[in-house]
């Protein structure tokens, strides 16, 4: 059986798919897959999977409250939803490109590529095929920041077509990165399927050399879906195997084996939803452990406030412990103190805690911030990160360096000697076999409310006995691939949130040290019991702004522009950039200012404006989406909310979780740009509360009052007004002129070179 791939300009390529394939129905959906294999095979895109006419999949909505029938059923439900989330998102992406094939030449995820040669790598005494080296026109992507924008990431899937996606080949990115992509080069392994262990089965790579394709990068990142689905399926199969073994003993030998204790120690809490949680098993199995742990908790309690001390007590009390940490209340600090307590317990009771403490989260940034705090009390810390992050590692000590230099099969032994190991959920799912062998007793989930329940289940090691989840379900929820599926099946719910819904004991940290009170009042509708620490009372003014309390909402009527599935607001972006430039001229530190926005198209526009600006210092300014800034803060935040339209549609800004994060990142100065009519039309209590507070305190209006450091006052409502304000003061004007001269001289020097 052969598949043919051809275009009007090239000869057809006939590809032998290898083993015979057949069409059949799985969960109601017609599939074309190999006869052997399990559910993770369906994460390999085929023409059948991408045909919406065949879509008739039976899925189960995730429970908000109440128990699941069994652990096996829990794994099964999550595994199916993970698979379908990926496939639906990819199917939607392909359908859009098929409707308008011109997008294959303009869409940011599409590239025109030519297969140059086959790349090999040395594997012992032999060379092994890596994949095909493809070349594309790098001049079209000079403004792209490949790593930061997470484009063409290693281990993602690409589809290659010569006929507008009427059919396609599948490849996996093997080598990319900023340096290669800047040269317009990428190595892709052309694959037939994924084997049972999750590794790809390669096609003959030589047959593609010399041909050109449209290459479409999968918008949902494939690798996490593959690893989590693979792990959940394996864990489900281990349960099935155990059940079958018991049945065979009963039928064939008449031996009724007593039900053994499952290796999953959290079934009562996570599957049966029985609350309150039980104590960790090690507290009861070993004499004197409770005395040691209480003594360690008392020694750490002196560095905590009252709500943090209570939370630490609850962590020790429950097998599945939860702590809610609103913005600025020190949840990462508390998590590191809990880790310190467990590390000290490991030192005193090595037989009780033979393995390292495992920390995982959804992002490398969250893991790294957590481990940096752990570095203060341990030099045996290892951050297991991808090759991309290993190129610029953080120094966690000698054991980290040993791990980075070790061969792949030597790394587990190095990890076993660590006191704390941290990684993303994707990495933990990928390394589960190694983690299972390390006798890990304690698992800490950082930013737990941002982690999908499926990911937590896939990462919990064999025989772990204590699960600590620290997060805030009132801030960002977990990410997903397909919006409609997430809404219909409750996919964006975390295990943390489900356990809160099931009335788990979840102490809340209530003393914030981040925001000046004028800012923290904006989130009081979400956290009515939040208390401001005295250190927030006398925060400094922001130089350049004529406000004693530098908090202001610029309420404008500049309409948004829709671009694809996203939005941008050019005038609002210009205001944000010019305001940042003005603040820099008033001697504010560029490292202390961040521009946040709620849409990726707006983010790209902001970056473009910064690159084109006369003030080169702006190129060092941090810009991020609100979602990408979760867990971070800065002295001054300029927030671009983007949405402004006559119908009052606010899109996902009406989501209280996202609004909460957007409103709580600033320490000293907070300048919001948007349209209050759009935000309040949703009737979302968060924005109604923001409008009430800003109106009462007279911190909203179309004009922002500025005061330069030389005494010149001016009100601004547009980017042009802010530029004029920079020229109004002679001293500010001379400083701006000097910056322009320096840039011109630098440009002339580069031309001479």
XYZ file of C-alpha atoms in Angstrom:
753
model
C 0.000 0.000 0.000
C 1.490 3.368 -1.029
C 0.636 6.973 -0.248
C 1.393 9.484 -3.012
C 2.429 13.066 -2.374
C 2.706 15.392 -5.344
C 2.256 18.942 -6.576
C 1.637 20.464 -9.944
C 5.284 21.483 -10.213
C 7.034 18.338 -9.005
C 7.044 14.632 -9.557
C 5.120 12.549 -7.065
C 6.838 11.067 -4.024
C 5.626 7.578 -3.177
C 6.169 6.591 0.426
C 5.953 3.039 1.701
C 4.289 3.228 5.143
C 5.713 -0.129 6.235
C 3.314 -2.401 8.146
C -0.160 -2.930 6.740
C -2.687 -0.457 8.071
C -6.459 -0.787 8.352
C -9.343 1.528 9.160
C -11.410 0.761 12.224
C -13.390 2.534 14.914
C -11.967 3.452 18.283
C -14.234 5.292 20.715
C -16.571 6.023 17.835
C -13.973 7.702 15.629
C -12.771 6.102 12.407
C -9.008 5.728 12.633
C -6.222 4.636 10.287
C -3.522 3.135 12.461
C -1.288 0.087 12.732
C -3.013 -3.074 13.905
C -0.808 -3.282 16.991
C -0.525 -0.471 19.526
C -2.401 1.453 22.152
C -4.034 4.847 22.622
C -0.898 6.964 22.344
C -0.607 5.890 18.706
C -3.553 8.155 18.014
C -1.359 11.179 18.744
C 0.202 10.459 15.368
C -1.736 12.639 12.882
C -3.277 10.782 9.932
C -5.701 11.856 7.219
C -8.457 9.899 8.982
C -7.858 11.628 12.311
C -7.930 15.058 10.665
C -11.278 14.460 8.908
C -14.000 16.286 10.871
C -16.709 14.234 9.121
C -15.518 11.152 10.993
C -15.607 12.859 14.384
C -17.851 10.946 16.757
C -15.799 10.575 19.905
C -17.273 9.543 23.258
C -15.634 11.469 26.062
C -16.395 11.917 29.758
C -16.563 15.364 31.333
C -14.117 15.817 34.201
C -15.820 15.935 37.576
C -15.878 19.169 39.536
C -16.905 17.361 42.708
C -17.426 13.791 43.844
C -15.559 10.505 43.326
C -14.494 8.550 40.244
C -15.446 4.855 39.949
C -11.824 3.705 40.099
C -8.218 4.768 39.592
C -8.249 2.938 36.277
C -11.247 4.993 35.137
C -9.530 8.218 36.243
C -6.465 7.418 34.127
C -8.678 6.432 31.186
C -10.785 9.609 31.239
C -7.760 11.875 31.395
C -5.844 9.928 28.761
C -8.686 10.223 26.252
C -9.136 13.929 26.900
C -5.430 14.637 26.515
C -5.379 12.832 23.195
C -8.512 14.565 21.945
C -7.363 17.996 23.099
C -4.278 17.725 20.915
C -6.054 16.269 17.893
C -8.926 18.767 17.981
C -6.529 21.703 18.151
C -4.448 20.346 15.262
C -7.571 19.498 13.263
C -8.829 23.069 13.679
C -5.452 24.446 12.566
C -5.417 22.251 9.440
C -9.050 23.059 8.587
C -8.280 26.796 8.616
C -5.326 26.312 6.246
C -7.367 24.098 3.927
C -10.139 26.713 3.702
C -7.686 29.389 2.588
C -4.564 27.805 1.119
C -2.976 31.222 0.672
C -2.285 31.062 4.408
C 0.360 28.413 3.719
C 2.537 31.287 2.467
C 1.590 33.854 5.139
C 0.672 32.073 8.382
C 3.341 32.282 11.120
C 3.354 28.496 11.541
C 3.922 27.794 7.832
C 7.230 27.691 5.959
C 8.335 26.947 2.412
C 11.190 24.444 2.788
C 13.559 22.454 0.612
C 15.038 19.104 1.686
C 18.818 19.440 1.255
C 20.400 16.291 2.698
C 20.146 13.569 5.332
C 21.849 14.294 8.656
C 23.556 11.618 10.769
C 24.854 11.458 14.328
C 27.502 9.231 15.829
C 26.051 6.425 17.931
C 28.943 4.362 19.286
C 30.820 2.818 16.358
C 28.004 3.523 13.920
C 26.315 6.519 12.412
C 22.582 6.829 12.975
C 20.094 8.823 10.945
C 18.925 12.011 12.646
C 16.611 13.278 9.914
C 16.426 15.476 6.855
C 18.005 18.927 6.819
C 15.509 21.424 5.444
C 16.319 24.954 4.312
C 13.983 27.974 4.322
C 14.404 31.668 3.526
C 15.667 33.130 6.821
C 15.413 36.718 5.502
C 11.623 36.554 5.927
C 11.998 35.924 9.659
C 14.652 38.429 10.745
C 12.377 39.932 13.412
C 11.427 36.565 14.915
C 12.831 35.705 18.352
C 12.680 31.952 17.890
C 13.341 30.772 21.446
C 11.246 33.431 23.147
C 8.296 32.910 20.812
C 8.691 29.118 21.130
C 8.595 28.482 17.404
C 9.911 25.325 15.713
C 10.761 23.796 19.074
C 12.572 20.489 19.228
C 10.252 17.446 19.544
C 7.271 19.222 18.044
C 5.396 17.761 15.067
C 5.390 19.288 11.582
C 3.226 18.378 8.592
C 4.776 18.548 5.119
C 2.598 18.868 2.046
C 2.882 19.550 -1.678
C -0.835 19.948 -2.393
C -2.263 22.335 0.159
C -2.768 19.754 2.932
C -5.028 17.540 0.821
C -2.588 14.966 2.200
C 0.606 15.264 4.187
C 3.696 13.633 5.619
C 4.539 13.807 9.320
C 7.900 14.825 10.752
C 9.331 15.491 14.186
C 11.760 18.355 14.777
C 15.119 16.932 15.880
C 17.443 19.952 15.667
C 16.478 23.622 15.746
C 17.326 26.431 18.159
C 18.073 30.124 17.626
C 21.434 29.702 15.832
C 20.197 27.168 13.276
C 16.913 28.939 12.630
C 18.647 32.270 12.094
C 20.405 30.569 9.180
C 17.136 29.113 7.890
C 18.060 25.527 8.775
C 16.148 22.811 10.623
C 16.496 19.022 10.904
C 13.274 17.013 10.781
C 12.909 13.236 11.120
C 10.257 11.962 8.693
C 8.272 9.398 10.649
C 5.776 6.626 10.015
C 4.313 6.307 13.539
C 5.193 6.272 17.222
C 6.198 2.931 18.720
C 4.838 1.594 22.004
C 7.628 3.316 23.950
C 6.810 6.689 22.413
C 9.825 6.766 20.087
C 9.211 7.477 16.387
C 9.559 4.868 13.672
C 11.458 6.507 10.806
C 10.706 6.410 7.110
C 13.508 6.208 4.543
C 14.893 9.765 4.801
C 16.819 9.771 1.497
C 13.671 9.734 -0.639
C 12.752 13.301 0.398
C 16.050 14.984 -0.546
C 15.687 17.477 -3.378
C 11.963 18.068 -2.927
C 10.222 21.205 -1.656
C 7.227 21.346 0.662
C 5.020 23.629 2.655
C 5.892 22.806 6.267
C 3.213 23.412 8.908
C 4.277 23.446 12.550
C 1.744 21.977 14.968
C 0.275 24.851 16.970
C -0.279 22.682 20.083
C 3.130 21.462 21.262
C 3.102 17.713 20.654
C 5.752 16.423 23.087
C 3.914 17.052 26.413
C 0.753 15.423 25.072
C 2.707 12.376 23.925
C 4.590 11.889 27.202
C 1.575 12.390 29.480
C -0.719 10.199 27.356
C 1.933 7.490 27.203
C 2.391 7.528 30.979
C -1.319 7.479 31.776
C -1.849 4.549 29.404
C 1.018 2.598 30.980
C -0.314 3.240 34.493
C -3.790 2.155 33.403
C -2.367 -1.012 31.830
C -0.487 -1.871 35.020
C -3.818 -1.828 36.870
C -5.431 -4.001 34.185
C -2.503 -6.425 34.392
C -2.882 -6.707 38.172
C -6.625 -7.314 37.910
C -6.082 -9.986 35.251
C -3.401 -11.686 37.374
C -5.788 -11.921 40.329
C -8.511 -13.336 38.074
C -6.190 -16.005 36.624
C -5.113 -17.172 40.070
C -8.756 -17.402 41.095
C -9.940 -19.281 37.971
C -6.965 -21.583 37.336
C -5.721 -22.344 40.835
C -8.701 -21.598 43.046
C -6.497 -19.218 45.001
C -8.285 -16.092 46.218
C -5.534 -13.534 46.641
C -6.353 -10.802 49.137
C -6.476 -7.338 47.559
C -3.027 -5.822 47.881
C -2.349 -2.213 48.732
C -2.032 -0.182 45.568
C 1.257 1.579 44.887
C -0.787 4.768 44.391
C -0.979 6.083 47.943
C -3.512 8.873 47.289
C -6.520 6.899 46.032
C -8.836 7.829 48.908
C -8.216 11.535 48.396
C -7.871 11.836 44.601
C -10.143 9.030 43.348
C -12.687 8.578 46.138
C -12.660 12.274 47.150
C -12.673 11.373 50.838
C -11.889 14.401 52.987
C -10.155 15.336 55.183
C -6.989 13.738 53.890
C -5.190 11.046 55.888
C -1.718 11.545 57.398
C 1.288 10.529 55.278
C 2.003 6.787 55.689
C 5.574 7.346 56.908
C 4.231 9.251 59.926
C 2.603 6.036 61.151
C 4.992 3.380 59.856
C 8.137 4.634 61.586
C 8.420 5.292 65.298
C 9.463 8.795 66.296
C 9.026 10.376 62.853
C 6.201 12.630 64.031
C 8.370 13.948 66.874
C 11.246 14.789 64.518
C 8.935 16.485 61.994
C 7.241 18.606 64.655
C 10.631 19.709 65.992
C 11.752 20.693 62.493
C 8.518 22.592 61.889
C 8.969 24.578 65.096
C 12.523 25.528 64.093
C 11.311 26.916 60.745
C 8.156 28.559 62.130
C 10.082 31.562 63.439
C 10.749 32.778 59.874
C 7.049 32.635 58.897
C 4.026 34.821 59.525
C 0.971 33.354 61.246
C -0.852 32.205 58.084
C 2.334 30.639 56.689
C 2.994 28.849 59.999
C -0.532 27.418 59.988
C -0.109 26.278 56.374
C 3.154 24.509 57.234
C 1.379 22.695 60.058
C -1.352 21.541 57.656
C 1.297 20.343 55.168
C 2.610 17.911 57.780
C -0.874 16.881 58.817
C -2.228 15.707 55.442
C -1.114 13.077 52.938
C -2.465 15.322 50.138
C -1.864 18.844 51.408
C -3.053 22.069 49.765
C -2.004 25.692 50.349
C -3.578 28.668 48.578
C -1.252 31.609 48.025
C -2.798 34.845 46.668
C -0.508 37.320 44.849
C 2.457 38.510 46.885
C 1.784 36.332 49.923
C 4.971 34.265 49.620
C 3.712 30.856 48.492
C 7.032 30.033 46.800
C 8.851 31.090 49.961
C 6.611 28.821 52.032
C 7.125 25.968 49.560
C 10.890 26.303 49.868
C 10.597 26.264 53.665
C 8.560 23.063 53.449
C 11.264 21.618 51.196
C 13.900 22.688 53.741
C 11.988 20.827 56.456
C 11.841 17.641 54.361
C 15.534 17.886 53.410
C 16.521 18.193 57.057
C 14.269 15.208 57.832
C 16.031 13.242 55.090
C 19.394 14.051 56.682
C 18.219 12.900 60.113
C 16.079 9.956 58.956
C 17.684 8.579 55.778
C 15.856 5.245 56.033
C 12.485 7.012 56.143
C 13.321 9.396 53.292
C 15.768 7.461 51.074
C 15.039 9.406 47.902
C 15.188 13.097 46.974
C 12.324 15.554 47.308
C 10.683 15.937 43.897
C 9.447 19.373 42.806
C 7.579 19.859 39.551
C 5.521 22.567 37.880
C 4.126 23.480 34.471
C 7.011 25.807 33.537
C 10.789 25.779 33.818
C 10.677 29.323 35.174
C 8.507 28.309 38.148
C 10.792 25.345 38.895
C 13.913 27.471 38.650
C 12.569 30.174 40.984
C 11.664 27.499 43.533
C 15.050 25.765 43.331
C 16.963 29.040 43.657
C 15.411 29.444 47.101
C 16.318 25.843 47.943
C 19.930 26.619 47.042
C 20.095 28.660 50.274
C 19.995 25.506 52.431
C 21.284 22.761 50.107
C 24.048 22.374 47.539
C 22.626 19.051 46.389
C 19.972 20.501 44.082
C 19.407 19.430 40.464
C 17.241 21.106 37.864
C 16.414 18.574 35.149
C 15.704 20.685 32.122
C 15.641 20.334 28.362
C 18.634 20.748 26.064
C 17.456 24.262 25.313
C 17.837 25.294 28.966
C 21.027 23.313 29.541
C 22.873 25.680 27.185
C 22.589 28.425 29.796
C 22.344 26.582 33.124
C 21.892 28.144 36.540
C 24.557 27.115 39.031
C 22.794 24.941 41.594
C 26.031 23.386 42.806
C 28.490 20.587 42.008
C 25.832 17.893 41.702
C 24.055 19.906 38.990
C 27.281 20.089 36.973
C 27.859 16.368 37.419
C 24.330 15.653 36.214
C 24.710 17.913 33.163
C 27.951 16.172 32.133
C 26.726 12.626 32.791
C 25.664 10.287 30.022
C 21.981 9.572 29.654
C 22.134 6.186 31.415
C 24.244 7.673 34.252
C 21.874 10.522 35.133
C 19.447 8.510 37.343
C 22.284 7.537 39.699
C 23.264 11.206 40.042
C 19.645 12.209 40.680
C 19.379 9.579 43.415
C 22.155 11.346 45.388
C 20.424 14.736 45.283
C 18.393 16.177 48.130
C 16.007 18.069 45.833
C 15.296 17.559 42.140
C 13.052 19.835 40.074
C 11.596 19.610 36.591
C 8.550 20.403 34.482
C 5.630 18.006 34.340
C 6.625 17.055 30.795
C 10.121 16.102 31.928
C 8.767 14.229 34.971
C 6.366 12.189 32.817
C 9.235 11.428 30.436
C 11.488 10.313 33.331
C 8.827 8.430 35.294
C 10.608 5.065 35.051
C 13.722 6.611 36.589
C 11.715 8.494 39.226
C 9.895 5.302 40.176
C 13.222 3.683 41.074
C 14.402 6.500 43.377
C 12.183 5.748 46.401
C 10.786 9.291 46.397
C 8.460 9.890 49.351
C 7.683 13.629 49.062
C 6.372 15.450 45.985
C 5.812 19.225 45.868
C 3.763 20.757 43.050
C 4.655 24.430 42.589
C 1.968 26.688 41.039
C -0.300 23.644 41.324
C -3.438 25.433 40.133
C -1.755 25.931 36.733
C -1.029 22.206 36.281
C -3.510 19.938 34.521
C -4.722 17.065 36.678
C -3.605 14.635 33.955
C -0.055 15.956 34.256
C 0.000 15.558 38.043
C -1.260 11.978 37.764
C 1.377 11.179 35.137
C 4.202 12.571 37.313
C 3.564 11.024 40.741
C 6.294 8.403 41.293
C 5.667 4.836 42.378
C 5.203 4.641 46.159
C 5.263 8.401 46.782
C 3.555 9.016 50.138
C 3.194 12.780 50.514
C 1.785 15.159 47.872
C 2.024 18.893 48.622
C 0.221 21.258 46.235
C 0.892 24.988 46.520
C -0.959 27.351 44.214
C -3.949 29.617 43.750
C -7.031 28.526 41.806
C -8.211 32.149 41.701
C -5.323 33.039 39.381
C -4.409 31.359 36.072
C -5.884 27.946 35.324
C -4.038 25.226 33.342
C -3.447 25.669 29.621
C -5.167 23.618 26.938
C -5.134 23.158 23.176
C -8.774 23.369 22.068
C -10.982 25.980 23.719
C -14.374 24.413 23.016
C -13.263 20.997 24.239
C -11.850 22.572 27.405
C -15.154 24.335 28.113
C -17.347 21.329 27.313
C -15.314 18.796 29.291
C -13.901 20.959 32.089
C -10.395 20.237 30.824
C -8.831 23.395 32.278
C -9.545 22.316 35.861
C -6.532 21.423 37.991
C -6.381 18.703 40.626
C -5.829 21.535 43.111
C -9.143 23.177 42.177
C -11.061 19.880 42.171
C -9.857 19.071 45.668
C -10.854 22.553 46.862
C -14.297 21.934 45.346
C -14.411 18.661 47.309
C -13.881 20.665 50.504
C -10.304 19.734 51.161
C -8.723 21.692 53.999
C -6.869 24.441 52.120
C -5.350 27.180 54.313
C -4.890 30.545 52.593
C -1.895 32.813 53.049
C -3.323 36.257 53.782
C -0.481 38.772 54.206
C 0.815 40.339 50.981
C 4.131 42.203 50.685
C 4.139 43.017 46.961
C 1.630 45.746 46.095
C 1.165 49.196 47.551
C -2.342 49.281 49.111
C -3.727 51.400 46.246
C -2.989 48.466 43.936
C -3.974 45.632 46.272
C -7.415 47.203 46.740
C -8.104 46.384 43.083
C -8.170 42.626 43.846
C -10.123 42.805 47.113
C -13.238 41.412 45.401
C -11.269 38.196 44.824
C -9.426 38.185 48.172
C -11.535 40.057 50.751
C -9.356 38.834 53.638
C -6.035 39.930 52.131
C -3.949 42.049 54.518
C -1.254 44.561 53.520
C 2.093 44.198 55.289
C 3.372 47.495 56.814
C 6.290 47.483 54.350
C 3.821 48.291 51.542
C 2.542 51.517 53.138
C 5.289 53.993 52.215
C 6.286 52.990 48.724
C 8.096 55.653 46.651
C 6.483 57.729 43.929
C 7.222 57.001 40.284
C 9.375 59.728 38.786
C 7.678 61.494 35.881
C 4.048 61.003 36.974
C 2.058 63.760 38.722
C 0.439 61.385 41.193
C 1.248 60.777 44.861
C -0.144 57.272 44.399
C 1.032 56.264 40.878
C -1.994 54.200 39.811
C -4.056 55.273 36.789
C -6.430 53.835 34.180
C -6.190 55.597 30.789
C -9.741 55.080 29.526
C -9.551 55.508 25.741
C -11.710 54.848 22.685
C -9.065 53.542 20.273
C -10.690 50.542 18.638
C -9.073 47.113 18.488
C -8.166 45.258 15.276
C -8.852 41.547 14.851
C -5.990 39.537 13.362
C -6.626 35.828 12.934
C -7.774 34.495 16.290
C -6.089 37.294 18.188
C -6.385 41.064 18.602
C -4.164 44.105 18.576
C -4.660 47.802 19.297
C -2.011 49.877 17.475
C -2.717 53.208 19.175
C -2.768 51.612 22.613
C 0.530 49.863 21.843
C 2.046 53.201 20.811
C 0.863 54.810 24.062
C 2.424 52.000 26.102
C 5.798 52.289 24.343
C 5.912 56.088 24.509
C 4.933 56.053 28.187
C 7.761 53.597 28.896
C 10.156 55.839 26.956
C 9.011 58.901 28.941
C 9.554 57.082 32.248
C 13.085 56.138 31.167
C 13.836 59.799 30.388
C 12.750 60.590 33.949
C 15.577 58.340 35.250
C 13.455 55.280 36.008
C 15.461 52.051 35.699
C 14.593 50.065 32.561
C 14.886 46.836 34.592
C 12.121 48.060 36.905
C 9.525 48.588 34.156
C 7.516 45.904 32.361
C 4.840 46.171 29.686
C 2.196 43.451 29.923
C -0.491 42.675 27.392
C -3.329 40.210 27.104
C -2.900 39.159 23.443
C 0.018 37.701 21.499
C -0.633 39.867 18.425
C -0.342 42.921 20.629
C 2.859 41.509 22.094
C 4.362 41.179 18.634
C 3.329 44.748 17.756
C 4.866 46.085 20.968
C 8.139 44.336 20.215
C 8.153 45.786 16.718
C 7.596 49.314 18.063
C 10.429 48.917 20.563
C 12.820 47.759 17.843
C 11.941 50.751 15.681
C 12.122 53.349 18.482
C 14.850 55.995 18.543
C 15.681 55.235 22.182
C 17.866 52.099 22.114
C 17.458 51.665 25.865
C 13.892 50.510 25.203
C 15.275 47.353 23.599
C 16.182 46.181 27.130
C 12.599 46.630 28.351
C 10.781 43.467 29.406
C 7.534 42.786 27.511
C 5.336 39.774 28.193
C 1.829 38.440 28.016
C -0.082 38.405 31.276
C -0.109 34.600 31.227
C 3.661 34.497 30.760
C 4.188 36.776 33.774
C 2.311 34.632 36.303
C 4.361 34.391 39.495
C 6.477 37.459 38.620
C 6.383 41.127 39.581
C 8.059 44.456 38.868
C 8.144 47.954 40.320
C 6.235 49.557 37.443
C 3.726 47.767 35.212
C 2.153 49.216 32.072
C -0.837 47.010 31.209
C -2.208 46.994 27.654
C -5.689 45.436 27.778
C -6.266 45.780 23.986
C -10.043 45.248 23.774
C -12.109 48.260 22.691
C -15.222 47.891 20.514
C -18.745 49.378 20.304
C -20.413 46.064 21.221
C -18.576 45.811 24.525
C -17.006 42.390 23.884
C -14.140 41.722 26.261
C -13.231 38.190 25.142
C -11.277 36.221 27.713
C -10.598 39.404 29.728
C -13.927 38.712 31.406
C -12.335 35.652 33.032
C -11.755 36.538 36.682
C -8.620 34.370 36.932
C -6.812 36.206 34.133
C -7.977 39.605 35.403
C -6.667 38.761 38.860
C -3.168 38.057 37.517
C -3.156 41.185 35.334
C -4.091 43.419 38.278
C -1.570 42.063 40.781
C 1.905 42.228 39.141
C 2.904 45.817 40.075
C 4.733 46.795 43.250
C 4.870 50.613 43.112
C 3.350 52.006 39.893
C 0.488 50.645 37.801
C -0.744 52.198 34.554
C -3.654 50.484 32.774
C -4.597 51.181 29.172
C -8.023 50.063 27.983
C -11.718 50.714 27.675
C -13.746 50.382 30.867
C -17.008 50.060 28.944
C -15.776 46.843 27.312
C -14.465 45.437 30.582
C -17.565 46.185 32.649
C -20.060 45.141 29.943
C -19.256 41.543 30.863
C -20.660 42.263 34.365
C -17.698 40.362 35.761
C -17.466 41.291 39.478
C -13.681 41.811 39.278
C -13.961 44.581 36.674
C -17.031 46.131 38.311
C -15.023 46.324 41.519
C -12.039 47.849 39.680
C -14.306 50.481 38.128
C -15.813 51.293 41.541
C -12.435 51.677 43.275
C -10.857 53.715 40.459
C -13.890 56.007 40.239
C -14.075 56.540 43.996
C -10.386 57.370 44.189
C -10.426 59.429 40.954
C -7.783 57.300 39.247
C -9.471 56.870 35.879
C -9.835 59.137 32.869
C -8.662 59.766 29.316
C -5.791 62.029 30.439
C -2.747 60.870 32.415
C -1.076 63.671 34.419
C 2.713 63.774 33.943
C 5.336 65.784 35.807
C 8.893 65.759 34.499
C 11.775 65.844 36.950
C 12.407 69.474 35.993
C 8.920 70.641 37.041
C 7.015 70.689 33.720
C 3.397 69.477 34.107
C 1.333 68.158 31.207
C -1.695 65.922 30.637
C -1.441 63.263 27.909
C -4.080 61.155 26.181
C -2.194 59.790 23.142
C 1.230 58.620 22.010
C 1.692 61.945 20.206
C 0.964 63.818 23.452
C 3.636 61.815 25.300
C 6.191 62.460 22.547
C 5.347 66.163 22.788
C 5.799 66.028 26.563
C 9.347 64.749 26.024
C 10.010 67.845 23.871
C 8.248 70.351 26.112
C 11.015 70.526 28.732
C 14.334 71.828 27.366
C 16.380 69.544 29.596
C 14.309 66.466 28.682
C 14.555 67.491 25.028
C 18.332 67.703 25.175
C 18.528 64.258 26.755
C 16.319 62.854 23.988
C 18.396 64.573 21.317
C 21.577 63.130 22.780
C 20.088 59.619 22.539
C 19.204 60.209 18.868
C 22.722 61.454 18.079
C 24.266 58.390 19.753
C 22.057 56.095 17.686
C 22.960 57.913 14.467
C 26.673 57.688 15.245
C 26.326 53.987 16.037
C 24.559 53.442 12.710
C 27.275 55.300 10.818
C 29.958 53.243 12.554
C 28.242 50.007 11.527
C 28.010 51.180 7.904
C 31.735 52.052 7.896
C 32.559 48.589 9.186
